Coordinates of C-alpha atoms in Angstrom, one line a residue:
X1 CA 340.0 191.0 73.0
X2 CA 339.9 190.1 76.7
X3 CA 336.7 191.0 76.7
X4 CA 335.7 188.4 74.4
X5 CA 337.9 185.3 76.3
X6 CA 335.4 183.0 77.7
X7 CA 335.8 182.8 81.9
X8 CA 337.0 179.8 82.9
X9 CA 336.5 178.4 86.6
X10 CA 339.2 175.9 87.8
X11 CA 339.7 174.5 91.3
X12 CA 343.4 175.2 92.7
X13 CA 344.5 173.0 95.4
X14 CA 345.7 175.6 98.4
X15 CA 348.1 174.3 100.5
X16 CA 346.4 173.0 103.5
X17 CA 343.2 171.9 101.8
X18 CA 342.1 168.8 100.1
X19 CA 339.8 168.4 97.2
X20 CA 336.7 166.9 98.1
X21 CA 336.2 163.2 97.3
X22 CA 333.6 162.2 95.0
X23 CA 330.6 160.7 96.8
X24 CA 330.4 157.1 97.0
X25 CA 327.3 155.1 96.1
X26 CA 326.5 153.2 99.3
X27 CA 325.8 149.5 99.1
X28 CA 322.3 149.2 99.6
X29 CA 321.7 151.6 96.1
X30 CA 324.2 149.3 94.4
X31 CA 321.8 146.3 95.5
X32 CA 319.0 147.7 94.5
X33 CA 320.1 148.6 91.3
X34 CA 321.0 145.1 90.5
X35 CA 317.6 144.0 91.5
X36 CA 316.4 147.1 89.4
X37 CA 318.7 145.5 86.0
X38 CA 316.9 141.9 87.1
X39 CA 313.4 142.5 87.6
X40 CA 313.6 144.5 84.2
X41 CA 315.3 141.1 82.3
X42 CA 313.0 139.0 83.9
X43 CA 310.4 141.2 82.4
X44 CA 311.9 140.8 78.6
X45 CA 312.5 137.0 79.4
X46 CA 308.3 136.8 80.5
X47 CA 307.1 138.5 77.4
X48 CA 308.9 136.3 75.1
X49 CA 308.1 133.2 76.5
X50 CA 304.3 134.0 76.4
X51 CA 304.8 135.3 73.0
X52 CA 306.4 131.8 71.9
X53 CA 303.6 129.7 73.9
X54 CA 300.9 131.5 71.9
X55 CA 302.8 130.5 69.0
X56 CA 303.7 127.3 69.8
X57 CA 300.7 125.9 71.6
X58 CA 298.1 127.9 70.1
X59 CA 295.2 125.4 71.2
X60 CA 295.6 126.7 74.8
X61 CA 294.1 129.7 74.2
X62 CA 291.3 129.0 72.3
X63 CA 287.6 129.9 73.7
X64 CA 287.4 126.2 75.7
X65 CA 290.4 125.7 77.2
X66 CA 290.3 129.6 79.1
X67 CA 286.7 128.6 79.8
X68 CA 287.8 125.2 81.3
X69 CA 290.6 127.5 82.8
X70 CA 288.7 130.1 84.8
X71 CA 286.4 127.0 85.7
X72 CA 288.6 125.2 87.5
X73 CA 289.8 128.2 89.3
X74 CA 286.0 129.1 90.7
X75 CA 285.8 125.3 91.4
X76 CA 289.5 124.6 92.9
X77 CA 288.0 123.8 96.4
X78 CA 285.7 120.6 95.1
X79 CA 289.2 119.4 94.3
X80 CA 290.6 119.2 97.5
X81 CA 291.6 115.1 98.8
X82 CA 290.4 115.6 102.1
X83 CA 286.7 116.4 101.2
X84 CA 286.3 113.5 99.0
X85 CA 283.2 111.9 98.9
X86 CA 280.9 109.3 98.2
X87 CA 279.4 110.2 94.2
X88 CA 276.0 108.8 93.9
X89 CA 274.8 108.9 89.7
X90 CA 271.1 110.7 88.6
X91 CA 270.6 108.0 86.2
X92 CA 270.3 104.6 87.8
X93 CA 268.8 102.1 85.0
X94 CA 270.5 100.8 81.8
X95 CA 273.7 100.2 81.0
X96 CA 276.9 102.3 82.1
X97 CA 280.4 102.7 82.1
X98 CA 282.5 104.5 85.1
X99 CA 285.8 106.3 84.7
X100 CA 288.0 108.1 86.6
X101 CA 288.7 111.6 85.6
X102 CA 290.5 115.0 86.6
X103 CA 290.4 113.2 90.1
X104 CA 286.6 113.0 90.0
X105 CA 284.5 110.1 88.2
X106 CA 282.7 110.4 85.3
X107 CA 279.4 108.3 84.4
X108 CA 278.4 107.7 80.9
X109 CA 275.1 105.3 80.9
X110 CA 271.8 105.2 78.8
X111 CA 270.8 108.9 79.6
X112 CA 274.3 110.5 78.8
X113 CA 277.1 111.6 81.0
X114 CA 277.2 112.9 84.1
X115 CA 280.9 114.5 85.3
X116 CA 281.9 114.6 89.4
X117 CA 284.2 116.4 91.2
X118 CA 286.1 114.8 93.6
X119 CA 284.1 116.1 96.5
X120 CA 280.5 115.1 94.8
X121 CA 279.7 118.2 93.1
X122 CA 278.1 117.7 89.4
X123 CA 280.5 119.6 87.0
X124 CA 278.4 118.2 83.7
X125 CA 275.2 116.7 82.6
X126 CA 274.8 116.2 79.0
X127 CA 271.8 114.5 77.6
X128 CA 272.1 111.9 74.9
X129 CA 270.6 108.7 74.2
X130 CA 273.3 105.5 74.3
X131 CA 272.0 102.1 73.8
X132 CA 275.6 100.4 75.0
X133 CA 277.2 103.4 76.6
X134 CA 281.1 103.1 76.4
X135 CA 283.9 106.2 77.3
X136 CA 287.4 106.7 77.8
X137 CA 289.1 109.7 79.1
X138 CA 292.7 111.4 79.3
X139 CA 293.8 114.2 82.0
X140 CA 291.5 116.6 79.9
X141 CA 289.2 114.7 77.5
X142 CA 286.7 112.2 78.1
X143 CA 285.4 111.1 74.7
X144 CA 281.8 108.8 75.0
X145 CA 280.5 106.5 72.2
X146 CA 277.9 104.3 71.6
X147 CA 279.3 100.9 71.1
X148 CA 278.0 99.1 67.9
X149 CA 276.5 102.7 67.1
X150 CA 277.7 105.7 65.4
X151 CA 277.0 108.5 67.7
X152 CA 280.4 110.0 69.8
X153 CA 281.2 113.1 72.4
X154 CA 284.1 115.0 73.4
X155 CA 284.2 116.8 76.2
X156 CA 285.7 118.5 79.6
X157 CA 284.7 118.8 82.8
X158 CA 282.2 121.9 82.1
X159 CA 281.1 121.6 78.8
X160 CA 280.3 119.6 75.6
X161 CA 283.0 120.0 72.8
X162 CA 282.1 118.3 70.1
X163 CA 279.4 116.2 69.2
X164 CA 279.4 114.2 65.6
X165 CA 278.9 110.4 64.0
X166 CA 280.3 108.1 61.4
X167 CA 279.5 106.7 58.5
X168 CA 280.2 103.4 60.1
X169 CA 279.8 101.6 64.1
X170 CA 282.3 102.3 66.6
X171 CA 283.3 99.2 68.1
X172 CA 286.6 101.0 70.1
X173 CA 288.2 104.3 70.9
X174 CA 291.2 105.9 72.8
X175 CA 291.9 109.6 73.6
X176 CA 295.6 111.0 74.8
X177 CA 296.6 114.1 77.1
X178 CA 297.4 116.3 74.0
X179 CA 293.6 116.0 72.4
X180 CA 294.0 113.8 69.8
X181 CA 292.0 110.3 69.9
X182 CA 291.2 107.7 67.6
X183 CA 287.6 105.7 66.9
X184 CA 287.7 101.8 65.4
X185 CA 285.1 101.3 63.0
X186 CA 283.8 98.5 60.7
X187 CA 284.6 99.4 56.7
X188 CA 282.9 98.1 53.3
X189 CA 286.6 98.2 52.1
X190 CA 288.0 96.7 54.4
X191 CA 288.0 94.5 57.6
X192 CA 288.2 97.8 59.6
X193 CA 289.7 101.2 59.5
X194 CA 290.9 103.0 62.4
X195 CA 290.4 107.1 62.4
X196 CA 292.2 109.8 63.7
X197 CA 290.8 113.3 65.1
X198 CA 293.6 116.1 66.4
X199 CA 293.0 118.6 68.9
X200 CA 290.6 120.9 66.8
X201 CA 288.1 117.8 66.1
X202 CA 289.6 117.1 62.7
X203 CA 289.6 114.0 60.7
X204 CA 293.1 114.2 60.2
X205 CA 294.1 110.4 59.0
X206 CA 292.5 107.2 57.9
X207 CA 294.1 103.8 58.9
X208 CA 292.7 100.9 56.6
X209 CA 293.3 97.9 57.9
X210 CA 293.4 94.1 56.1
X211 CA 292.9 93.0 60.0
X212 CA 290.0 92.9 62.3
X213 CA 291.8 96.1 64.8
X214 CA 290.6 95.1 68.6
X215 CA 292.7 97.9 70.4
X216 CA 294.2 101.4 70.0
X217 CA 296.4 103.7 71.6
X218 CA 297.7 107.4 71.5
X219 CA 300.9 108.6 73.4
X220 CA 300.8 111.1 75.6
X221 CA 302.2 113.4 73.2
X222 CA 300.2 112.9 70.2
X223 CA 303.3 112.1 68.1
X224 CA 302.1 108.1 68.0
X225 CA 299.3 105.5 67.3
X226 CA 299.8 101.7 68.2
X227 CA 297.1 99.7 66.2
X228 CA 296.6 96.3 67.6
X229 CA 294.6 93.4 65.9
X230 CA 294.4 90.0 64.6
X231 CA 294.8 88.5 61.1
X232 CA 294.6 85.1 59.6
X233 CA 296.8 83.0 56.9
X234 CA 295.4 79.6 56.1
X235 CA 293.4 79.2 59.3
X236 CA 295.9 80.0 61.9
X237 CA 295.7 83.6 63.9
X238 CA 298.1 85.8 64.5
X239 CA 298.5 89.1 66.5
X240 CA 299.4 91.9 64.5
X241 CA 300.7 95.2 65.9
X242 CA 301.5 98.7 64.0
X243 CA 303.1 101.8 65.8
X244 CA 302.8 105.0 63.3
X245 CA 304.2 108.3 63.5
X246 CA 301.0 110.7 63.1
X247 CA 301.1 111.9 59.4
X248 CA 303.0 108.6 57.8
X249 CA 300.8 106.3 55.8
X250 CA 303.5 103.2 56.8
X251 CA 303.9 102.1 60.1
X252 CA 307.5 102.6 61.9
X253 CA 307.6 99.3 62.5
X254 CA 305.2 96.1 63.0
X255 CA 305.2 93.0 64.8
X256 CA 303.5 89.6 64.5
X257 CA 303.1 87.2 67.2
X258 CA 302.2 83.5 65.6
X259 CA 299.2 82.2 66.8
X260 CA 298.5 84.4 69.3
X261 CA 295.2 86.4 70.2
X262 CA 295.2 90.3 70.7
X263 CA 294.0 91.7 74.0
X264 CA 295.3 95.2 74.9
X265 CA 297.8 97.5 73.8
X266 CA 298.7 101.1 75.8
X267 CA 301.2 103.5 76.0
X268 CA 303.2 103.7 79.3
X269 CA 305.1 106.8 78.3
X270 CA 305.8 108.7 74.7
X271 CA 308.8 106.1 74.0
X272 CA 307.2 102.5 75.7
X273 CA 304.1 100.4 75.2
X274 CA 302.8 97.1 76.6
X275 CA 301.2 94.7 74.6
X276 CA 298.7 91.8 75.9
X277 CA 297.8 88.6 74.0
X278 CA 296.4 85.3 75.2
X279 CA 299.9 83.8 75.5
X280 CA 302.3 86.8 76.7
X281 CA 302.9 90.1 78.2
X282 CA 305.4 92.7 76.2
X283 CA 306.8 95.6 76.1
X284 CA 308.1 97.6 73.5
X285 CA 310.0 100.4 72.7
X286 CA 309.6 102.9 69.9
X287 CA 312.1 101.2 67.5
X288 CA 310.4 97.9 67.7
X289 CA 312.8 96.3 70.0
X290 CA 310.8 93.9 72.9
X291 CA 312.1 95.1 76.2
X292 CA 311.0 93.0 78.3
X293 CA 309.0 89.7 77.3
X294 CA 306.6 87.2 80.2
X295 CA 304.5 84.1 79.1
X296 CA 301.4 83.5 80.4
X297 CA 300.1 80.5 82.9
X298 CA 297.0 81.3 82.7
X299 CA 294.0 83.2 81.5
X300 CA 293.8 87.1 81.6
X301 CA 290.8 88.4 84.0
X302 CA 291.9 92.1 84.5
X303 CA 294.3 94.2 82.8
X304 CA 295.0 98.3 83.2
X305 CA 297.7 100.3 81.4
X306 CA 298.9 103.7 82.5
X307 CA 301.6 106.4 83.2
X308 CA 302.9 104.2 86.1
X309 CA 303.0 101.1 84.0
X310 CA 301.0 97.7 83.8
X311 CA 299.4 95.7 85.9
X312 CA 298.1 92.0 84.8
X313 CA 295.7 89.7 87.1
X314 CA 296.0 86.0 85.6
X315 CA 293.5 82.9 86.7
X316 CA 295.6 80.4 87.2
X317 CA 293.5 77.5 88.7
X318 CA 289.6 77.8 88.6
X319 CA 288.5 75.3 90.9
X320 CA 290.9 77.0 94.0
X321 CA 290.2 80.4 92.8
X322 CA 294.2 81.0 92.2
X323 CA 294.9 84.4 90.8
X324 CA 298.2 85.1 89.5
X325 CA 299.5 88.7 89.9
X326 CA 301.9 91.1 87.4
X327 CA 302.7 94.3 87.6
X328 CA 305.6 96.0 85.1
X329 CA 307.4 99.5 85.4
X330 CA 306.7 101.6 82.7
X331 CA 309.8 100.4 81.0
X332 CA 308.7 96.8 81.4
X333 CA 311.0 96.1 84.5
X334 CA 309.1 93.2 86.8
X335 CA 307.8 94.9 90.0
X336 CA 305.7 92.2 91.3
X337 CA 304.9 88.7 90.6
X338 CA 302.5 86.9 93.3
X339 CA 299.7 84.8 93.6
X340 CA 296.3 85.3 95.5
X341 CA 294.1 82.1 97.0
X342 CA 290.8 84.5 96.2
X343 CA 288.6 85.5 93.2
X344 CA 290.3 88.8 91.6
X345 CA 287.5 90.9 89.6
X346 CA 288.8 94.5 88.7
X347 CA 292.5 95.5 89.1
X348 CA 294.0 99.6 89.2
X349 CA 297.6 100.7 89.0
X350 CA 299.3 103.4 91.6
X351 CA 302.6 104.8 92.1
X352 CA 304.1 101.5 93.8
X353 CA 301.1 100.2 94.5
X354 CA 298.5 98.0 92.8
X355 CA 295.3 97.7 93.7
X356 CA 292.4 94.4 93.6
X357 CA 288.7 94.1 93.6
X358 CA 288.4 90.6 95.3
X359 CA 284.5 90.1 96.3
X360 CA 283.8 92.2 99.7
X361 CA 287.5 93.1 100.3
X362 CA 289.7 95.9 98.5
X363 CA 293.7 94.6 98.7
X364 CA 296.3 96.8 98.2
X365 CA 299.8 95.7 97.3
X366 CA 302.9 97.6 98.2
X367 CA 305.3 96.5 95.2
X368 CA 308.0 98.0 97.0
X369 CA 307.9 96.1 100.2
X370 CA 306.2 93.5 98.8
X371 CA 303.5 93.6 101.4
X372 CA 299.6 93.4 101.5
X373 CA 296.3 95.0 103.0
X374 CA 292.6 94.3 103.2
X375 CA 289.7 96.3 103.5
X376 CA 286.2 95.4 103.9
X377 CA 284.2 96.9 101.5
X378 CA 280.0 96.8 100.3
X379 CA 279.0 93.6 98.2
X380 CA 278.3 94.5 94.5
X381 CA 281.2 96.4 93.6
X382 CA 282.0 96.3 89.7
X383 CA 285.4 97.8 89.3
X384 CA 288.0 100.0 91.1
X385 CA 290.4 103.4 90.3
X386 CA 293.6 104.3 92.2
X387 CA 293.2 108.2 93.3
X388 CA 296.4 108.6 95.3
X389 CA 298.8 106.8 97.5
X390 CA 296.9 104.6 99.9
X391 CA 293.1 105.8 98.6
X392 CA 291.0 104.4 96.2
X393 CA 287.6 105.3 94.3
X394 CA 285.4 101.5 94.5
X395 CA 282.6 101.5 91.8
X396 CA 279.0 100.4 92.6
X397 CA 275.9 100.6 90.2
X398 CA 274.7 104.3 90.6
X399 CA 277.6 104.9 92.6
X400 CA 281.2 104.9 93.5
X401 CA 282.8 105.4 97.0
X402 CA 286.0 106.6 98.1
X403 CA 288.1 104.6 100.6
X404 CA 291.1 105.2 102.2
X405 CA 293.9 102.6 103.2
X406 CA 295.5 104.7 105.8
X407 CA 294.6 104.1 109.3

């Protein structure tokens, strides 16, 4: 029987001696181990997100935008402010239309389009044949048309996208950051119809419209289209605007403004737009309610709409060459309200600051401090872009130079 009791080994304390302690993780392994435990969550946390984003925004990971991706990475240099440059066009005869875009500028003329980076490198040359070349272009997207044609592009700054026409002429278009854009063409049903392409180059919705539409615009976020245009009852015009959530054949709410003419319409953010007529400035928000309302005391010469807000350029007196100038926060609040004793031909928007095209001078308008400065510039300019704070892009035939405020 003892033979078959299991040996058991105990430690008996003898008088005089002390167990030994158990060893004690030191604080820089406890550290380590936390960072250990965090890398790893962070780890979890970064596979889900991606996982989500690939649900959720799909469109980023198709075959163009990781083209456009790795593009931009190989080009990130011709990006750079300080090598900006002058950008001279290939195509110098016909028509054309300059834009700014990705922080270059984009020419679309007779020949096609040509894309720029800032620095003057070509990033795009696409041949086609545009008897009244017209564009417009988001952060991503410039779409060209030909105006009174049927023939539109989309495209980046690398590569055609898309290429397509329609049944009927194009007469007006508008693209937003998230892809979608809209094309205003004539109708045998109706005086014009207004269509709507997503991301993917769809046809996705139809707008027919009883009025003649003269302007459209595309928040940000895709979620909504402002229709502008201009009806009639018994021989006296109104202005008539629609804001639609994407999807819903009836607006979310319209407005009519009695004998009024339609201008302009743009989104300043994904909850605000600014509407121009012949008789008034507003701005709206998404529930229909006018924010912020200014008469007009003269006649409209230049008008731009963006992210930063609105900016308006009234001639108020002919004979002296009084110019008359607005600029609105994106939320319709009055930031500036001046006059100029000097013909005023193109106008562009900055953060606090507005920019003029005023013969061979370039003014720029702190609407902060209220305060202005000139700059000589070449005869023959045709319009002008805001780039950053203090620098603009001035556009020439052929041509558009870059100019810089700062002494």
């Amino acid at each position: 029987m003892d033979s078959e009791k299991k040996q058991v080994t105990a430690l008996v304390a003898i008088e005089g001696e002390r167990l030994p302690e158990p060893r004690r993780t030191s604080y820089w392994t406890r550290i380590a181990g936390k960072y250990t435990v965090l890398w790893r969550a962070l780890l979890v946390v970064l596979v889900l997100f991606a996982v989500l984003f690939m649900l959720v925004f799909s469109r980023a990971f198709t075959y163009d935008s990781l083209f456009c991706f790795f593009k931009d990475l190989q080009m990130v240099t011709a990006f750079v402010p300080s090598d900006y440059a002058t950008v001279s066009t290939t195509y110098e005869e016909g028509g054309y239309t300059a834009l700014a875009y990705r922080g270059g500028i984009a020419f679309v003329n007779t020949g096609g389009i040509e894309v720029y980076s800032p620095d003057g490198r070509r990033l795009l040359d696409v041949d086609l044949a545009l008897k009244s070349p017209n564009a417009v272009a988001s952060r991503k997207y410039l779409i060209a048309y030909d105006s009174g044609g049927t023939t539109f592009t989309v495209t980046n700054s690398y590569t055609e996208l898309f290429r397509s026409e329609t049944d009927f002429p194009i007469y007006g278009a508008e693209v937003s950051d998230s892809g979608h854009f809209a094309l205003i063409t004539a109708s045998d049903e109706v005086l014009s119809q207004v269509l709507l392409y997503d991301n993917n180059f769809n046809l996705i919705q139809r707008f027919h419209r009883a009025s003649a539409t003269v302007g459209v615009s595309v928040s940000d976020n895709g979620r909504q289209i402002a229709l502008l245009g201009i009806a009639a009852t018994e021989g006296t015009a109104r202005t008539v605007l629609d804001v639609y959530q994407l999807g819903k054949s009836a607006p979310a709410y319209s407005l009519s403004f009695e004998q009024e003419l339609p201008l302009s319409v743009g989104f300043t953010n994904n909850r605000h737009l600014t509407v121009l007529t012949d008789k008034a400035l507003r701005s709206c928000d998404l529930d229909g309610e006018i924010e912020a309302q200014m008469p007009l005391d003269g006649m409209p010469i230049a008008f731009t709409v963006n992210g930063e807000g609105a900016a308006l350029v009234l001639e108020t007196e002919q004979i002296e060459s009084t110019h008359r100038v607005i600029v609105l926060d994106k939320r319709g609040a009055l930031l500036y309200d001046g006059t100029l004793d000097r013909d005023v031909s193109a106008v562009a928007l900055g953060s606090d600051e507005v920019f003029l095209l005023a013969g061979n001078e370039a003014l720029r308008i702190d609407t902060d401090k209220q305060q202005q400065t000139a700059i000589a510039i070449e005869s023959g300019a045709t319009g002008i872009f805001a780039v950053d704070s203090g620098r603009i892009r001035v556009v020439y035939p052929a041509k558009v130079e870059y100019l810089s405020f700062e002494a």
